[in-house]
Amino acid sequence: LFSTKPNPNDLPEDVTWVYVKTSSGDVNIQVDPHLSAPVVEGDDGPLPVHTENGRGKLRIEALDEDLDITLPENYGVILEVKSGDVNIEDCFVAGKVLSGDVSLENITGLLLTVMSGDVNGNFKLTEGTHSLEVASGDVSLIFQEGSSLSFQGNVQAGDTTIRSAKGDLTHED
């Protein structure tokens, strides 16, 4: 079953959430502090951003095209990506990627499941609940100075590399 519903209690309340759903195609997300609303470009130009049930949550849907999304500060993204590479910078990331490599830079929060694909990430996690589950693929994580976390790992298929700003970390399965 393809579920992208992270526990609402784990999502920060001070973040505006954008739900991104795509069947195939790459997803690139970055933050521009000068924006007041998300900007979405597909293969053929701008795409609409829908308000979900009038509750303030935003929704972006695309079937078979690449997406370039630029978000204002204090926005986060909930992904439902079936197939495609994902590149995200400077925001909170939640949801699920079924198949595709995932690159995360300067991520402030994480509740992500990747079924098949490599994950490379650079994080500064300081409070709250965060999780990354990867069923199949290599994982390389770097935690920036000032991060505070406990780590529990279980590798079934793939390699795991974890580093902090001050060197390698060790973990027990």
PDB file of C-alpha atoms in Angstrom:
ATOM      1  CA  LEU A   1       0.000   0.000   0.000  1.00  0.00           C
ATOM      2  CA  PHE A   2       1.307   3.444  -0.929  1.00  0.00           C
ATOM      3  CA  SER A   3       0.755   5.674   2.092  1.00  0.00           C
ATOM      4  CA  THR A   4       2.283   9.110   2.554  1.00  0.00           C
ATOM      5  CA  LYS A   5       0.525  10.147   5.715  1.00  0.00           C
ATOM      6  CA  PRO A   6       3.146  10.951   8.324  1.00  0.00           C
ATOM      7  CA  ASN A   7       1.871  11.162  11.877  1.00  0.00           C
ATOM      8  CA  PRO A   8       0.387  14.688  12.171  1.00  0.00           C
ATOM      9  CA  ASN A   9       1.819  14.922  15.689  1.00  0.00           C
ATOM     10  CA  ASP A  10       5.330  14.646  14.207  1.00  0.00           C
ATOM     11  CA  LEU A  11       4.836  17.528  11.743  1.00  0.00           C
ATOM     12  CA  PRO A  12       5.782  20.997  12.995  1.00  0.00           C
ATOM     13  CA  GLU A  13       2.762  23.291  13.270  1.00  0.00           C
ATOM     14  CA  ASP A  14       4.707  26.409  12.229  1.00  0.00           C
ATOM     15  CA  VAL A  15       5.420  24.999   8.735  1.00  0.00           C
ATOM     16  CA  THR A  16       3.157  25.494   5.696  1.00  0.00           C
ATOM     17  CA  TRP A  17       2.835  22.100   4.012  1.00  0.00           C
ATOM     18  CA  VAL A  18       2.858  21.433   0.270  1.00  0.00           C
ATOM     19  CA  TYR A  19       1.710  17.976  -0.859  1.00  0.00           C
ATOM     20  CA  VAL A  20       3.522  16.877  -4.054  1.00  0.00           C
ATOM     21  CA  LYS A  21       2.178  13.859  -5.973  1.00  0.00           C
ATOM     22  CA  THR A  22       3.765  12.566  -9.177  1.00  0.00           C
ATOM     23  CA  SER A  23       3.703   9.271 -11.114  1.00  0.00           C
ATOM     24  CA  SER A  24       6.983   9.693 -12.961  1.00  0.00           C
ATOM     25  CA  GLY A  25       9.529  12.422 -13.498  1.00  0.00           C
ATOM     26  CA  ASP A  26      12.169  14.104 -11.416  1.00  0.00           C
ATOM     27  CA  VAL A  27      11.240  16.469  -8.576  1.00  0.00           C
ATOM     28  CA  ASN A  28      13.527  19.394  -7.704  1.00  0.00           C
ATOM     29  CA  ILE A  29      12.631  21.579  -4.723  1.00  0.00           C
ATOM     30  CA  GLN A  30      14.459  24.597  -3.380  1.00  0.00           C
ATOM     31  CA  VAL A  31      13.675  27.564  -1.117  1.00  0.00           C
ATOM     32  CA  ASP A  32      13.749  31.256  -2.059  1.00  0.00           C
ATOM     33  CA  PRO A  33      13.278  33.571   0.954  1.00  0.00           C
ATOM     34  CA  HIS A  34      12.007  36.331  -1.361  1.00  0.00           C
ATOM     35  CA  LEU A  35       8.884  34.385  -2.396  1.00  0.00           C
ATOM     36  CA  SER A  36       5.497  34.678  -0.707  1.00  0.00           C
ATOM     37  CA  ALA A  37       3.920  31.668  -2.509  1.00  0.00           C
ATOM     38  CA  PRO A  38       5.230  28.495  -4.185  1.00  0.00           C
ATOM     39  CA  VAL A  39       6.268  28.580  -7.845  1.00  0.00           C
ATOM     40  CA  VAL A  40       5.933  25.351  -9.864  1.00  0.00           C
ATOM     41  CA  GLU A  41       7.339  24.676 -13.338  1.00  0.00           C
ATOM     42  CA  GLY A  42       6.580  21.512 -15.299  1.00  0.00           C
ATOM     43  CA  ASP A  43       7.909  20.360 -18.668  1.00  0.00           C
ATOM     44  CA  ASP A  44       5.498  22.682 -20.505  1.00  0.00           C
ATOM     45  CA  GLY A  45       5.606  25.690 -18.188  1.00  0.00           C
ATOM     46  CA  PRO A  46       3.906  26.807 -14.968  1.00  0.00           C
ATOM     47  CA  LEU A  47       1.615  24.411 -13.086  1.00  0.00           C
ATOM     48  CA  PRO A  48      -1.166  25.353 -10.649  1.00  0.00           C
ATOM     49  CA  VAL A  49      -0.925  24.965  -6.886  1.00  0.00           C
ATOM     50  CA  HIS A  50      -4.273  23.926  -5.388  1.00  0.00           C
ATOM     51  CA  THR A  51      -5.553  24.614  -1.882  1.00  0.00           C
ATOM     52  CA  GLU A  52      -6.547  21.299  -0.321  1.00  0.00           C
ATOM     53  CA  ASN A  53     -10.086  21.394   1.091  1.00  0.00           C
ATOM     54  CA  GLY A  54      -9.711  25.026   2.123  1.00  0.00           C
ATOM     55  CA  ARG A  55      -7.492  23.991   5.052  1.00  0.00           C
ATOM     56  CA  GLY A  56      -4.439  25.926   3.962  1.00  0.00           C
ATOM     57  CA  LYS A  57      -2.531  22.865   2.762  1.00  0.00           C
ATOM     58  CA  LEU A  58      -1.291  23.185  -0.803  1.00  0.00           C
ATOM     59  CA  ARG A  59      -1.314  20.435  -3.444  1.00  0.00           C
ATOM     60  CA  ILE A  60       0.757  19.943  -6.602  1.00  0.00           C
ATOM     61  CA  GLU A  61      -0.006  17.019  -8.920  1.00  0.00           C
ATOM     62  CA  ALA A  62       1.745  15.899 -12.103  1.00  0.00           C
ATOM     63  CA  LEU A  63       1.548  12.595 -13.952  1.00  0.00           C
ATOM     64  CA  ASP A  64       4.555  12.205 -16.228  1.00  0.00           C
ATOM     65  CA  GLU A  65       6.737  15.293 -16.100  1.00  0.00           C
ATOM     66  CA  ASP A  66       9.647  16.797 -14.256  1.00  0.00           C
ATOM     67  CA  LEU A  67       8.809  19.358 -11.576  1.00  0.00           C
ATOM     68  CA  ASP A  68      10.864  22.350 -10.458  1.00  0.00           C
ATOM     69  CA  ILE A  69       9.335  23.775  -7.292  1.00  0.00           C
ATOM     70  CA  THR A  70      10.502  26.861  -5.433  1.00  0.00           C
ATOM     71  CA  LEU A  71       9.056  27.404  -1.958  1.00  0.00           C
ATOM     72  CA  PRO A  72       9.089  30.372   0.414  1.00  0.00           C
ATOM     73  CA  GLU A  73      10.839  29.995   3.770  1.00  0.00           C
ATOM     74  CA  ASN A  74       9.024  28.018   6.481  1.00  0.00           C
ATOM     75  CA  TYR A  75       7.444  25.657   3.969  1.00  0.00           C
ATOM     76  CA  GLY A  76       7.753  21.888   4.052  1.00  0.00           C
ATOM     77  CA  VAL A  77       6.933  19.192   1.529  1.00  0.00           C
ATOM     78  CA  ILE A  78       5.018  15.914   1.794  1.00  0.00           C
ATOM     79  CA  LEU A  79       5.993  13.682  -1.133  1.00  0.00           C
ATOM     80  CA  GLU A  80       4.167  10.930  -2.978  1.00  0.00           C
ATOM     81  CA  VAL A  81       6.602  10.049  -5.771  1.00  0.00           C
ATOM     82  CA  LYS A  82       6.128   6.766  -7.630  1.00  0.00           C
ATOM     83  CA  SER A  83       9.157   6.974  -9.942  1.00  0.00           C
ATOM     84  CA  GLY A  84      11.793   9.657 -10.381  1.00  0.00           C
ATOM     85  CA  ASP A  85      14.806  11.222  -8.758  1.00  0.00           C
ATOM     86  CA  VAL A  86      14.196  13.744  -5.981  1.00  0.00           C
ATOM     87  CA  ASN A  87      16.449  16.705  -5.110  1.00  0.00           C
ATOM     88  CA  ILE A  88      15.440  18.914  -2.181  1.00  0.00           C
ATOM     89  CA  GLU A  89      17.179  21.800  -0.413  1.00  0.00           C
ATOM     90  CA  ASP A  90      16.500  23.839   2.732  1.00  0.00           C
ATOM     91  CA  CYS A  91      13.154  22.537   4.040  1.00  0.00           C
ATOM     92  CA  PHE A  92      11.361  19.840   6.070  1.00  0.00           C
ATOM     93  CA  VAL A  93      10.711  16.657   4.008  1.00  0.00           C
ATOM     94  CA  ALA A  94       8.070  13.981   4.693  1.00  0.00           C
ATOM     95  CA  GLY A  95       6.337  11.270   2.653  1.00  0.00           C
ATOM     96  CA  LYS A  96       7.374   8.396   0.412  1.00  0.00           C
ATOM     97  CA  VAL A  97       9.403   7.717  -2.737  1.00  0.00           C
ATOM     98  CA  LEU A  98       8.731   4.322  -4.345  1.00  0.00           C
ATOM     99  CA  SER A  99      11.617   4.333  -6.838  1.00  0.00           C
ATOM    100  CA  GLY A 100      14.335   6.904  -7.414  1.00  0.00           C
ATOM    101  CA  ASP A 101      17.493   8.368  -5.959  1.00  0.00           C
ATOM    102  CA  VAL A 102      17.031  11.052  -3.310  1.00  0.00           C
ATOM    103  CA  SER A 103      19.403  13.954  -2.636  1.00  0.00           C
ATOM    104  CA  LEU A 104      18.705  16.136   0.413  1.00  0.00           C
ATOM    105  CA  GLU A 105      20.711  19.273   1.271  1.00  0.00           C
ATOM    106  CA  ASN A 106      20.488  21.393   4.417  1.00  0.00           C
ATOM    107  CA  ILE A 107      17.321  19.589   5.526  1.00  0.00           C
ATOM    108  CA  THR A 108      15.753  20.749   8.797  1.00  0.00           C
ATOM    109  CA  GLY A 109      13.330  17.869   9.332  1.00  0.00           C
ATOM    110  CA  LEU A 110      12.765  14.396   7.931  1.00  0.00           C
ATOM    111  CA  LEU A 111       9.959  11.810   7.968  1.00  0.00           C
ATOM    112  CA  LEU A 112      10.723   9.947   4.743  1.00  0.00           C
ATOM    113  CA  THR A 113      10.437   6.414   3.374  1.00  0.00           C
ATOM    114  CA  VAL A 114      12.330   5.363   0.219  1.00  0.00           C
ATOM    115  CA  MET A 115      11.429   1.926  -1.118  1.00  0.00           C
ATOM    116  CA  SER A 116      14.146   1.653  -3.781  1.00  0.00           C
ATOM    117  CA  GLY A 117      16.922   4.145  -4.440  1.00  0.00           C
ATOM    118  CA  ASP A 118      20.068   5.675  -3.021  1.00  0.00           C
ATOM    119  CA  VAL A 119      19.759   8.456  -0.436  1.00  0.00           C
ATOM    120  CA  ASN A 120      22.369  11.162   0.109  1.00  0.00           C
ATOM    121  CA  GLY A 121      21.623  13.729   2.773  1.00  0.00           C
ATOM    122  CA  ASN A 122      23.025  16.697   4.634  1.00  0.00           C
ATOM    123  CA  PHE A 123      21.011  17.626   7.735  1.00  0.00           C
ATOM    124  CA  LYS A 124      20.812  19.899  10.736  1.00  0.00           C
ATOM    125  CA  LEU A 125      18.331  18.195  13.026  1.00  0.00           C
ATOM    126  CA  THR A 126      17.944  19.790  16.443  1.00  0.00           C
ATOM    127  CA  GLU A 127      14.506  18.944  17.822  1.00  0.00           C
ATOM    128  CA  GLY A 128      11.428  16.881  17.107  1.00  0.00           C
ATOM    129  CA  THR A 129      10.973  13.394  15.711  1.00  0.00           C
ATOM    130  CA  HIS A 130      12.773  12.458  12.496  1.00  0.00           C
ATOM    131  CA  SER A 131      12.962   9.208  10.563  1.00  0.00           C
ATOM    132  CA  LEU A 132      14.409   7.833   7.352  1.00  0.00           C
ATOM    133  CA  GLU A 133      13.495   4.337   6.179  1.00  0.00           C
ATOM    134  CA  VAL A 134      15.187   2.894   3.092  1.00  0.00           C
ATOM    135  CA  ALA A 135      14.146  -0.582   1.945  1.00  0.00           C
ATOM    136  CA  SER A 136      16.767  -1.012  -0.797  1.00  0.00           C
ATOM    137  CA  GLY A 137      19.628   1.298  -1.681  1.00  0.00           C
ATOM    138  CA  ASP A 138      22.793   2.913  -0.382  1.00  0.00           C
ATOM    139  CA  VAL A 139      22.495   5.616   2.275  1.00  0.00           C
ATOM    140  CA  SER A 140      25.028   8.365   2.949  1.00  0.00           C
ATOM    141  CA  LEU A 141      24.158  10.901   5.662  1.00  0.00           C
ATOM    142  CA  ILE A 142      26.029  13.928   6.992  1.00  0.00           C
ATOM    143  CA  PHE A 143      24.815  15.695  10.126  1.00  0.00           C
ATOM    144  CA  GLN A 144      25.875  19.330  10.440  1.00  0.00           C
ATOM    145  CA  GLU A 145      27.478  20.732  13.559  1.00  0.00           C
ATOM    146  CA  GLY A 146      24.836  21.494  16.163  1.00  0.00           C
ATOM    147  CA  SER A 147      22.690  18.487  15.262  1.00  0.00           C
ATOM    148  CA  SER A 148      21.350  16.514  18.196  1.00  0.00           C
ATOM    149  CA  LEU A 149      19.965  13.043  17.607  1.00  0.00           C
ATOM    150  CA  SER A 150      19.959   9.398  18.461  1.00  0.00           C
ATOM    151  CA  PHE A 151      20.387   6.927  15.633  1.00  0.00           C
ATOM    152  CA  GLN A 152      19.077   3.415  15.222  1.00  0.00           C
ATOM    153  CA  GLY A 153      20.097   1.531  12.082  1.00  0.00           C
ATOM    154  CA  ASN A 154      19.148  -1.703  10.419  1.00  0.00           C
ATOM    155  CA  VAL A 155      20.608  -2.320   6.960  1.00  0.00           C
ATOM    156  CA  GLN A 156      18.992  -5.104   4.933  1.00  0.00           C
ATOM    157  CA  ALA A 157      20.144  -4.310   1.383  1.00  0.00           C
ATOM    158  CA  GLY A 158      22.746  -1.622   0.681  1.00  0.00           C
ATOM    159  CA  ASP A 159      25.555   0.280   2.349  1.00  0.00           C
ATOM    160  CA  THR A 160      25.249   2.969   5.017  1.00  0.00           C
ATOM    161  CA  THR A 161      27.707   5.814   5.656  1.00  0.00           C
ATOM    162  CA  ILE A 162      27.016   8.297   8.435  1.00  0.00           C
ATOM    163  CA  ARG A 163      29.170  11.318   9.224  1.00  0.00           C
ATOM    164  CA  SER A 164      29.006  14.322  11.476  1.00  0.00           C
ATOM    165  CA  ALA A 165      30.674  17.670  10.966  1.00  0.00           C
ATOM    166  CA  LYS A 166      33.444  16.363  13.247  1.00  0.00           C
ATOM    167  CA  GLY A 167      33.943  12.923  11.692  1.00  0.00           C
ATOM    168  CA  ASP A 168      32.359   9.489  11.366  1.00  0.00           C
ATOM    169  CA  LEU A 169      29.680   8.330  13.779  1.00  0.00           C
ATOM    170  CA  THR A 170      29.241   4.776  14.868  1.00  0.00           C
ATOM    171  CA  HIS A 171      25.960   2.966  15.306  1.00  0.00           C
ATOM    172  CA  GLU A 172      24.737  -0.410  16.458  1.00  0.00           C
ATOM    173  CA  ASP A 173      22.103  -2.458  14.683  1.00  0.00           C
TER     174      ASP A 173
END
